[in-house]
Each structure stands twice: as structure tokens, then as C-alpha cells.
Coordinates of C-alpha atoms in Angstrom, one line a residue:
X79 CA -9.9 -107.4 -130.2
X80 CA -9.3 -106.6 -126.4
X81 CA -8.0 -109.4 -124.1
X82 CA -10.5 -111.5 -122.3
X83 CA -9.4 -110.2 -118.8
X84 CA -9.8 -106.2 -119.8
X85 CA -13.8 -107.3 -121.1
X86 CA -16.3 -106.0 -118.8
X87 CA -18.4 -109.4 -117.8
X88 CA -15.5 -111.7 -118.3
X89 CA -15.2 -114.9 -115.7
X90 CA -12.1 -116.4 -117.2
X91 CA -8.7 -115.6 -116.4
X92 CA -6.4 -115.6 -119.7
X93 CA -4.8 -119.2 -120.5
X94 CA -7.1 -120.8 -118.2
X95 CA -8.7 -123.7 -120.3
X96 CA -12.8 -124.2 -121.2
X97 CA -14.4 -125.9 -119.4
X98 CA -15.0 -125.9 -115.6
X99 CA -18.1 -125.4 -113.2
X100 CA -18.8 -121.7 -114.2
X101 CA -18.2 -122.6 -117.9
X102 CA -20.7 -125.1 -117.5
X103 CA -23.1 -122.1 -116.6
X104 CA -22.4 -119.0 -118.4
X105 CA -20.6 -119.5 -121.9
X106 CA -18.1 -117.8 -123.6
X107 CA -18.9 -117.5 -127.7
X108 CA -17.3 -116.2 -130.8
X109 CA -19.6 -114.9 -133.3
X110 CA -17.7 -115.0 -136.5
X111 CA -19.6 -113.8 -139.6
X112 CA -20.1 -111.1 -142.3
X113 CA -23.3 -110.4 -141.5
X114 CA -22.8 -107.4 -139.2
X115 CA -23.8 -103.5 -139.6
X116 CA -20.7 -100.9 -141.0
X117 CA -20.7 -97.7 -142.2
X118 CA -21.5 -98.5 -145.7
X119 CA -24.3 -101.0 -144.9
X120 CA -25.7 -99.7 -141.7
X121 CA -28.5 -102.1 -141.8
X122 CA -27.1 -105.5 -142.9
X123 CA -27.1 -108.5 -139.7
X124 CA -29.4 -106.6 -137.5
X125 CA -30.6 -110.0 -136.8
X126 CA -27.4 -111.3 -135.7
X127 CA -26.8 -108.0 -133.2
X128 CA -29.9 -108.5 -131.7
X129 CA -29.6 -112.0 -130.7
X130 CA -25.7 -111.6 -129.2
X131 CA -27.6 -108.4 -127.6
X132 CA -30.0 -111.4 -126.4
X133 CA -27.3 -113.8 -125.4
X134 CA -25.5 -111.4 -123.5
X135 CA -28.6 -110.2 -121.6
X136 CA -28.8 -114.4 -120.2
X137 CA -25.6 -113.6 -118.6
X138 CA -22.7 -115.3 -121.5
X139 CA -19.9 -113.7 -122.4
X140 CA -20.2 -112.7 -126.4
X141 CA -17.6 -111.8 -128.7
X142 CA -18.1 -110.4 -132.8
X143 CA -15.1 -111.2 -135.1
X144 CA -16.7 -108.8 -138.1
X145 CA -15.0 -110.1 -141.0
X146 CA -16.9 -107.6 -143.5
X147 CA -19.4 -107.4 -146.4
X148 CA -18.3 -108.6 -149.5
X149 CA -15.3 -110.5 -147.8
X150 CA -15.8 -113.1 -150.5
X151 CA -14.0 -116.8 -150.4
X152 CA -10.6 -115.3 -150.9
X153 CA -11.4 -112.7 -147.7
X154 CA -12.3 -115.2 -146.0
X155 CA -9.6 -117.3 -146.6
X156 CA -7.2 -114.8 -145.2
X157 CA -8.9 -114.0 -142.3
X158 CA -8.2 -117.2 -140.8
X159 CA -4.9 -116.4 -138.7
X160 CA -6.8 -113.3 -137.2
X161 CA -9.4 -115.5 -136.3
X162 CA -6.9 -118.0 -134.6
X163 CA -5.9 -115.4 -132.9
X164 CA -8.8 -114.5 -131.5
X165 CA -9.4 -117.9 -130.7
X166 CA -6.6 -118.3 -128.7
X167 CA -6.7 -114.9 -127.1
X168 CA -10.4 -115.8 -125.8
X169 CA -10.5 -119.0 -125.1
X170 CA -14.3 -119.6 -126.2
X171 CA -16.6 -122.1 -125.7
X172 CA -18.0 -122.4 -128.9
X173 CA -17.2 -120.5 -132.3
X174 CA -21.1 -119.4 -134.0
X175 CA -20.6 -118.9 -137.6
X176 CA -23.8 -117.3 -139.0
X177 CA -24.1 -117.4 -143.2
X178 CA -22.6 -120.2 -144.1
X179 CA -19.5 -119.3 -146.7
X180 CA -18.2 -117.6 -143.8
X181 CA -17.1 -121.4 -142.1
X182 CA -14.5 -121.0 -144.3
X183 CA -12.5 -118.5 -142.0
X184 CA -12.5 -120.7 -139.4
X185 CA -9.1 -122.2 -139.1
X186 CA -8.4 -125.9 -138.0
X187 CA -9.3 -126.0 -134.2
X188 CA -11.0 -127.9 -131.5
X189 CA -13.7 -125.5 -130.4
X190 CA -16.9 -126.7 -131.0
X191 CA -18.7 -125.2 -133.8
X192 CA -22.2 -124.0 -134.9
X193 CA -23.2 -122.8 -137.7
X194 CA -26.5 -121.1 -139.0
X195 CA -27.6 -120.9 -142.1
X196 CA -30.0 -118.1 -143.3
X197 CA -31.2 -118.4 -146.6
X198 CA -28.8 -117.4 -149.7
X199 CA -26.2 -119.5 -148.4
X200 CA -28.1 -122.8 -149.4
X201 CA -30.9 -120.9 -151.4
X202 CA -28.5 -119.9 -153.9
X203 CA -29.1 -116.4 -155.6
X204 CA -31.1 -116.4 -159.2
X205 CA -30.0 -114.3 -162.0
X206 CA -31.8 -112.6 -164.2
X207 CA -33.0 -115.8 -165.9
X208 CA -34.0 -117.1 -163.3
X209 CA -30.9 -119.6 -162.6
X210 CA -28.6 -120.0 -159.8
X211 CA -25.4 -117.8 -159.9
X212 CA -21.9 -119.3 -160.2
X213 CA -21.0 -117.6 -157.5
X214 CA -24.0 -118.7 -155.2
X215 CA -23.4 -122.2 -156.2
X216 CA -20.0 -121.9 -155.0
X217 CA -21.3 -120.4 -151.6
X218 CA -23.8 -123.4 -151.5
X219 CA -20.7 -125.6 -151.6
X220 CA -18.6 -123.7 -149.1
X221 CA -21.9 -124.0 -146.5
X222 CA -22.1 -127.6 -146.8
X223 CA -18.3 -127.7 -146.3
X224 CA -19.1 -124.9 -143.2
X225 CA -21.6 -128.1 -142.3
X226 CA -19.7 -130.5 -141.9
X227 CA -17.3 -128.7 -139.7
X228 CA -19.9 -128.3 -137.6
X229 CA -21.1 -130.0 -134.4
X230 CA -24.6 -128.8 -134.6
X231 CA -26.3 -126.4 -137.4
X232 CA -29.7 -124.0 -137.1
X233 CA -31.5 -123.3 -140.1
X234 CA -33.7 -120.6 -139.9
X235 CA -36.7 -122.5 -141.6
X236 CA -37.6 -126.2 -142.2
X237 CA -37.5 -125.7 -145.6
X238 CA -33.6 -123.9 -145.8
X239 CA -32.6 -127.1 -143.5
X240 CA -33.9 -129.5 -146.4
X241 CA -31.8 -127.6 -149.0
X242 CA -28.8 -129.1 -146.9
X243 CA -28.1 -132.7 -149.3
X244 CA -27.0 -135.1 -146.8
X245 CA -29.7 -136.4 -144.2
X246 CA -26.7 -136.7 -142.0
X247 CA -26.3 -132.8 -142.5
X248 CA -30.0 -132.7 -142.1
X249 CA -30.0 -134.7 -138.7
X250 CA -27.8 -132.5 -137.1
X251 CA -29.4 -129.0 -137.8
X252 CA -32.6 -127.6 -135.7
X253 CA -34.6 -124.9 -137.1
X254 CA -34.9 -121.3 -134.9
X255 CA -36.5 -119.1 -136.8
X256 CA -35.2 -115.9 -136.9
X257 CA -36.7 -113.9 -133.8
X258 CA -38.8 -110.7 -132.9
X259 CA -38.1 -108.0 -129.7
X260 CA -41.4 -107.8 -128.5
X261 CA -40.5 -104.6 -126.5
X262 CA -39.9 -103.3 -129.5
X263 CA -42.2 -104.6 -131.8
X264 CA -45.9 -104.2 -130.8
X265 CA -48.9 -102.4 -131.9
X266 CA -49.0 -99.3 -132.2
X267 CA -51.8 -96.3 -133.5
X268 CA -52.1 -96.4 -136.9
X269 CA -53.5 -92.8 -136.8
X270 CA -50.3 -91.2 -134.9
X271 CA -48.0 -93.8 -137.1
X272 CA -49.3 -92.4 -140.3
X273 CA -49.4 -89.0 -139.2
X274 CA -45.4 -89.3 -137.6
X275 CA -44.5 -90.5 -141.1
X276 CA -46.9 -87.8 -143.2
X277 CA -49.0 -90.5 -144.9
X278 CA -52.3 -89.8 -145.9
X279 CA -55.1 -91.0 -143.7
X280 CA -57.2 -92.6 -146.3
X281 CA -54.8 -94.4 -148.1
X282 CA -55.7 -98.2 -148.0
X283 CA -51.5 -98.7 -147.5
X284 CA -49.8 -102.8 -148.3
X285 CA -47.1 -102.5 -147.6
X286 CA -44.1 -104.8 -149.5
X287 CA -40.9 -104.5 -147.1
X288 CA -37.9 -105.6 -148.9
X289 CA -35.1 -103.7 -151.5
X290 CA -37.0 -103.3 -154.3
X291 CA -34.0 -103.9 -156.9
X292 CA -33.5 -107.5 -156.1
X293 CA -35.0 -109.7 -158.8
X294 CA -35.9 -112.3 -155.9
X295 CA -38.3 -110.3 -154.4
X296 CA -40.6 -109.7 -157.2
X297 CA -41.6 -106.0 -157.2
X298 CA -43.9 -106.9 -160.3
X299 CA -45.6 -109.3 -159.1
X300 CA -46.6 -107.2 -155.5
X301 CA -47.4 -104.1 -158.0
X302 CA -49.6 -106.6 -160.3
X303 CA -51.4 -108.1 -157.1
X304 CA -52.1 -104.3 -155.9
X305 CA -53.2 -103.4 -159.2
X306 CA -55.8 -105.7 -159.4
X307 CA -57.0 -104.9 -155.7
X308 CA -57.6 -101.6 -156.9
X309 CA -60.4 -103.4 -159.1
X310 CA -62.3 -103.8 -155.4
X311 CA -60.8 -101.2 -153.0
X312 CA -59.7 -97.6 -155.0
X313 CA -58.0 -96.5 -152.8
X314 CA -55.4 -99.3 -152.5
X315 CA -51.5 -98.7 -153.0
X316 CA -48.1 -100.4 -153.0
X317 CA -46.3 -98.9 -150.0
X318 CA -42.3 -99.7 -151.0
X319 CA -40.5 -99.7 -147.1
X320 CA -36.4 -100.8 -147.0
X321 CA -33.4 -99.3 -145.8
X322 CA -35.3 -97.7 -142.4
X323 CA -33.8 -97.7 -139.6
X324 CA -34.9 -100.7 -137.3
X325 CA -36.0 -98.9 -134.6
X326 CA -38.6 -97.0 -136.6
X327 CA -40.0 -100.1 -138.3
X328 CA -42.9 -100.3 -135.8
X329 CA -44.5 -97.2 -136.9
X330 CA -44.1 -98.4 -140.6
X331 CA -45.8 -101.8 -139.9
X332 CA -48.5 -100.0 -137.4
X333 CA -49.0 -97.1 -140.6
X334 CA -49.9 -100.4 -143.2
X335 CA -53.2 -102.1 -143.4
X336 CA -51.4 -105.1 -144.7
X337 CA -48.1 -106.4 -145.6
X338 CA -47.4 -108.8 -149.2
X339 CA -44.4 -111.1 -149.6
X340 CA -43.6 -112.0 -153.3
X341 CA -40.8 -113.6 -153.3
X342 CA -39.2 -115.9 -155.4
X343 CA -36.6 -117.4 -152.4
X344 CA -36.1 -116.6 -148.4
X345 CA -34.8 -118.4 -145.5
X346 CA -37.6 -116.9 -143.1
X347 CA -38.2 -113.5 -143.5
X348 CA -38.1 -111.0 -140.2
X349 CA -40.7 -108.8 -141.9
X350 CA -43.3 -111.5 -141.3
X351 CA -42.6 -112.0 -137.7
X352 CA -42.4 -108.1 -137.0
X353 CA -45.5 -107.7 -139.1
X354 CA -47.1 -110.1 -137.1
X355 CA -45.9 -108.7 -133.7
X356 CA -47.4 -105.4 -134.9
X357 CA -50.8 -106.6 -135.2
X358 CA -50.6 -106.2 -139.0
X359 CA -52.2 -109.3 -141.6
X360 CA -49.4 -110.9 -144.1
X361 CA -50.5 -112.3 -147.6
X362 CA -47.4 -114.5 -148.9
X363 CA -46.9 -117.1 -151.1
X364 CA -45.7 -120.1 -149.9
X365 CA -41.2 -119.3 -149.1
X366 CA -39.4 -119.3 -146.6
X367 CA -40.9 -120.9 -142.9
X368 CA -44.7 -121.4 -144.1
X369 CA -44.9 -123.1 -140.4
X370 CA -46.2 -119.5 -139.4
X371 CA -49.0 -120.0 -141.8
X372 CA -50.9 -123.0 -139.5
X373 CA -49.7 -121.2 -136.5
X374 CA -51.3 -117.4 -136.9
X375 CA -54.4 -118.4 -139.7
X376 CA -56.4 -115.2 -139.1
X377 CA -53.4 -112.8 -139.7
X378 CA -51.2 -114.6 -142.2
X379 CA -53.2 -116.6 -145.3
X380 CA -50.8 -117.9 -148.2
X381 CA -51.7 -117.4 -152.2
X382 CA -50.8 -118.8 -155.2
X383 CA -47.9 -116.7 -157.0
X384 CA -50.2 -115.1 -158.8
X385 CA -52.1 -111.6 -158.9
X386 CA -55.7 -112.9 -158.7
X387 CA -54.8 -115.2 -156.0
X388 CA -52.7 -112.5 -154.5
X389 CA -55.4 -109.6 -154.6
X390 CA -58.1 -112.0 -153.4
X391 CA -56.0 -112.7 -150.2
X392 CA -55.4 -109.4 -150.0
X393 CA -59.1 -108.5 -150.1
X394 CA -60.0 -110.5 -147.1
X395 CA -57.1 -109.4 -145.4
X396 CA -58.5 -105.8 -145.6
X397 CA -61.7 -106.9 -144.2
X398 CA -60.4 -108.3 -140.9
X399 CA -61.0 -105.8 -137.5
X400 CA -58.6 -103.2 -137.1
X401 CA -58.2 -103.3 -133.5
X402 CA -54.5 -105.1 -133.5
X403 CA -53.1 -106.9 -130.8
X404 CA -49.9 -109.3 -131.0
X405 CA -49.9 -112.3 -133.5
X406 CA -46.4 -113.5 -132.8
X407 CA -46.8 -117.3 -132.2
X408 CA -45.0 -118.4 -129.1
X409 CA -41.5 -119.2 -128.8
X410 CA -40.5 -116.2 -131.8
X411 CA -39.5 -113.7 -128.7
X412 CA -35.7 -113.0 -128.7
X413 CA -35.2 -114.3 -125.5
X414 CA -36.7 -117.5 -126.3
X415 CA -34.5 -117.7 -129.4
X416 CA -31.4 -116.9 -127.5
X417 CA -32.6 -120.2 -125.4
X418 CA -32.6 -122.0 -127.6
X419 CA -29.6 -121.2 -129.1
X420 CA -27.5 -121.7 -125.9
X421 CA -29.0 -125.7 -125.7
X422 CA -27.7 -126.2 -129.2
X423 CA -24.6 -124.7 -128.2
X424 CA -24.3 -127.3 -125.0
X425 CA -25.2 -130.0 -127.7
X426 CA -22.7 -129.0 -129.2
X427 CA -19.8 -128.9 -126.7
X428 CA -21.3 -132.6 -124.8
X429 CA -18.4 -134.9 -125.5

């Protein structure tokens, strides 16, 4: 990691101490966290990029300590005296741990801390019987350990912050979901999408965008759902999309005539949002942050885990005009995210 003085945007002289009049104004953070793109998983914490991306474009001084996929408690462990060194070679104003395990690579320290929690971290992962890993259960405990390190904590959805146990925990976490670009995401053609991707033109397209080998996500029961759509519109099919790369997404969501989430457990999926930004409808049961469900009504309608209830959602879905404009609800752009991110960090830092 380079010194602070040799990084392009940096207002503080090495040793000089936080704090001060232009601390007060533009901030200095370290984003330590696993969740980060690399070679081998090119598309992992695209999230997370975009939002320093957003922080950095208010004007604060942002940092990345990538501690790497798969790091595990024992990796994480060991990375502490790199990222004490770090610490001391930056001088930040506040250390942002994002997935929540990953706290525990923060050393002892004075530096306020935030930490946000994203779904797995407090969901827990199922196996295939449908219980909670031993491993996930230990990551549960190692975020509510990352939580009470912490000054302040974002969930991503109300519903992830009330998997946190203690209403002391609970008290000091706000919820900012996970946010859209809308430079990047708006509507687009669906003729010239489908046409850029060589998709058939008649296809009725749903689109289900998620890795289709984890159990959580419930392939079956987004195949079942289309299956019984078929029953009312032929020409319906499953439209599998994962592993793109995010700046081609658009044209996938403006290509669909609808989107389907399935799954069994989320934090607060980014599919939704970008579907939504796209102009495109969203059938989903009820996971992750249903708050999008009152705020969007015509676009987004949520069904019973089943594939009647599913396909009939679906089917009025289908119905709806096809002239798309943006759905996002207010407050999910990325700069408004990055807003309020920076007002939990000064919670954070008041004395």
C-alpha cells in the first residue's frame, strides 16, 4: 500500500493526527473486506467498488485493504498486523469493514469503525437440507462479534438488521440498501438489446439473474413457475443470466420482459434495483428488502413461494405497457448511498 503523501488526492501530511478543520470536511477511510473483484472472481464486491468509486467522486480520500476470497477466520486472523500497518501508515478517519467475518482482521485500535453487513454474514448459508452450515453459523458469530466493535453498522435491508440478536446491536445499525448507477443503469431498446445479444425476437424472455448452482436461489422453483406460465403464454422461457460482466447487464435486463427472484435467503438483492432502473417488472417472493415492494407496486408485485402464485404474478407482469422508463424509488442512486454512508461515518467518529 503506497504512503498517504505519494496518493494522488491526499490532504494529510504523514504523522499528522485525524482530526482537524479539513478532516472535518473531506474524510479519509479504510475499506477493509473480502468482498473485492481478482482474477479468479472477476465479478465478486462490484458493489463495494462502486460505492468507494462513489465516495471518492464526493471528494474523500478512499483506501481498499483486499484481504481476498476465501480468506476464512484463520486468514483473517493473520492479516491483522498488515492491516495495522496500514492503519498507521494512513492515518484514516474511519476503518469500513463490509461482510461481517471480515471485523475480525481488524486489530485493537482507536479508529472508529463501521461495519456493513450484506446478507450471508447474518443469513447464514443452508445446506442441502435446508440447515444452516457450521461454518455460516460460525460467520454469524464472528459478525456479531464484528458488531460490537463497531461504532455504527448498515444493513443492507430491514430484515438482515433484525437477524442482528441484541436490540442494542439493532439500535445502532441503519439500513442503506445496496445502490444503483443510474448513468449506467437505464432503459434501454429491447429490440437492439436482444438483437446485440442474438436473442430471438419473439421469445417472451424472464429472466432469473443469479448463479444457478446455489441451492439458495432455487433454480426449480423459477423453472416450475415458468413452466406453468407456459400453460397461458407459449412462448415463455427461463432466461439463466450470471457471471456477465456488469457493464453489459443493461442490455440483459433491457432484452427480458421480466425478471423472477426465488430465493430461499438475501440481504437485498442488486438485481432488483438494476431491474427496476431498467424499466423491467420483478416478481419475488417476499426476501431480502420487501420495502421496494410498497415503494414501486406497478413494477415489482410479491408471490407466495409457489409456482401458481409465481406464474400468476408473472402473468400480469407480462401484461403491463412495454414502454419502460425508470422505476428506481428515490434515494437508491449511488450518490445518494454514498451520502448516506459518509453521515454514518461522522456518527460514527462524534465523540
Amino acid at each position: 500500500m503506497p504512503e498517504p503523501a505519494d496518493v494522488p488526492g491526499n490532504d494529510r501530511a504523514p504523522g499528522r493526527p485525524r482530526g482537524g478543520r479539513r478532516a472535518a470536511i473531506l474524510l479519509t477511510i479504510l475499506f477493509v473486506t473480502s468482498m473485492h473483484p481478482s482474477p479468479a472472481f472477476p465479478l465478486r464486491g462490484v458493489s463495494v467498488v462502486r460505492l468507494i468509486s462513489a465516495l471518492r467522486a464526493l471528494g474523500h480520500r478512499v483506501e481498499l485493504f483486499e484481504l481476498g476470497a476465501g480468506s476464512g477466520a484463520v486468514g483473517y486472523v493473520r492479516a491483522r498486523g498488515r492491516v495495522a500497518e496500514a492503519i498507521r501508515i494512513l492515518l484514516p478517519d474511519v476503518l469500513h469493514v463490509h461482510y461481517g467475518p471480515c471485523g475480525l482482521a481488524v486489530p485493537r485500535t482507536d479508529v472508529p469503525i463501521v461495519t456493513t453487513f450484506v446478507g450471508d454474514d447474518l443469513n447464514g448459508t443452508p445446506n442441502r437440507s435446508g440447515r444452516t452450515t457450521w461454518k455460516s453459523r460460525v460467520g454469524i458469530l464472528l459478525s456479531h462479534y464484528a458488531a460490537r466493535r463497531s461504532r455504527r453498522c448498515i444493513a443492507v435491508s430491514a430484515s438482515l438488521r433484525s437477524r442482528l440478536r441484541s436490540a442494542v446491536l439493532r439500535k445502532k445499525t441503519v439500513v442503506i440498501r445496496d445502490a444503483v448507477d443510474p448513468e449506467l443503469f437505464q432503459p434501454l431498446p429491447r429490440a437492439a438489446a436482444r438483437e446485440r445479444l442474438g436473442l430471438p425476437p419473439d421469445a417472451v424472455l424472464v429472466m432469473f439473474p443469479h448463479d444457478t448452482t446455489q441451492p439458495t436461489k432455487r433454480l426449480w422453483l423459477a423453472e416450475a413457475a415458468v413452466a406453468e406460465l407456459r400453460r397461458h403464454v407459449p412462448a415463455a422461457q427461463l432466461w439463466a443470466v450470471n457471471g456477465k460482466p456488469p457493464d453489459e447487464m443493461p442490455w440483459h435486463y433491457a432484452a427480458a420482459d421480466a425478471m423472477i427472484v426465488t430465493s430461499l435467503r438475501e440481504g437485498g438483492p442488486s438485481s432488483v434495483k438494476e431491474a427496476l432502473a431498467c424499466g423491467i417488472p420483478v416478481v419475488s417472493v417476499a426476501v431480502g428488502d420487501t420495502d421496494l415492494f410498497g415503494e414501486v407496486p406497478e413494477r415489482i408485485r410479491v408471490a407466495a413461494a409457489n409456482a401458481g402464485a409465481l406464474a400468476a404474478a408473472l402473468h400480469d407482469a407480462l401484461k403491463m405497457p412495454r414502454e419502460r422508463r425508470s422505476l428506481l424509488p428515490p434515494g437508491l442512486g449511488l450518490r445518494e448511498a454514498a451520502q448516506a454512508v459518509v453521515a454514518v461515518y461522522r456518527q460514527a467518529m462524534a465523540p
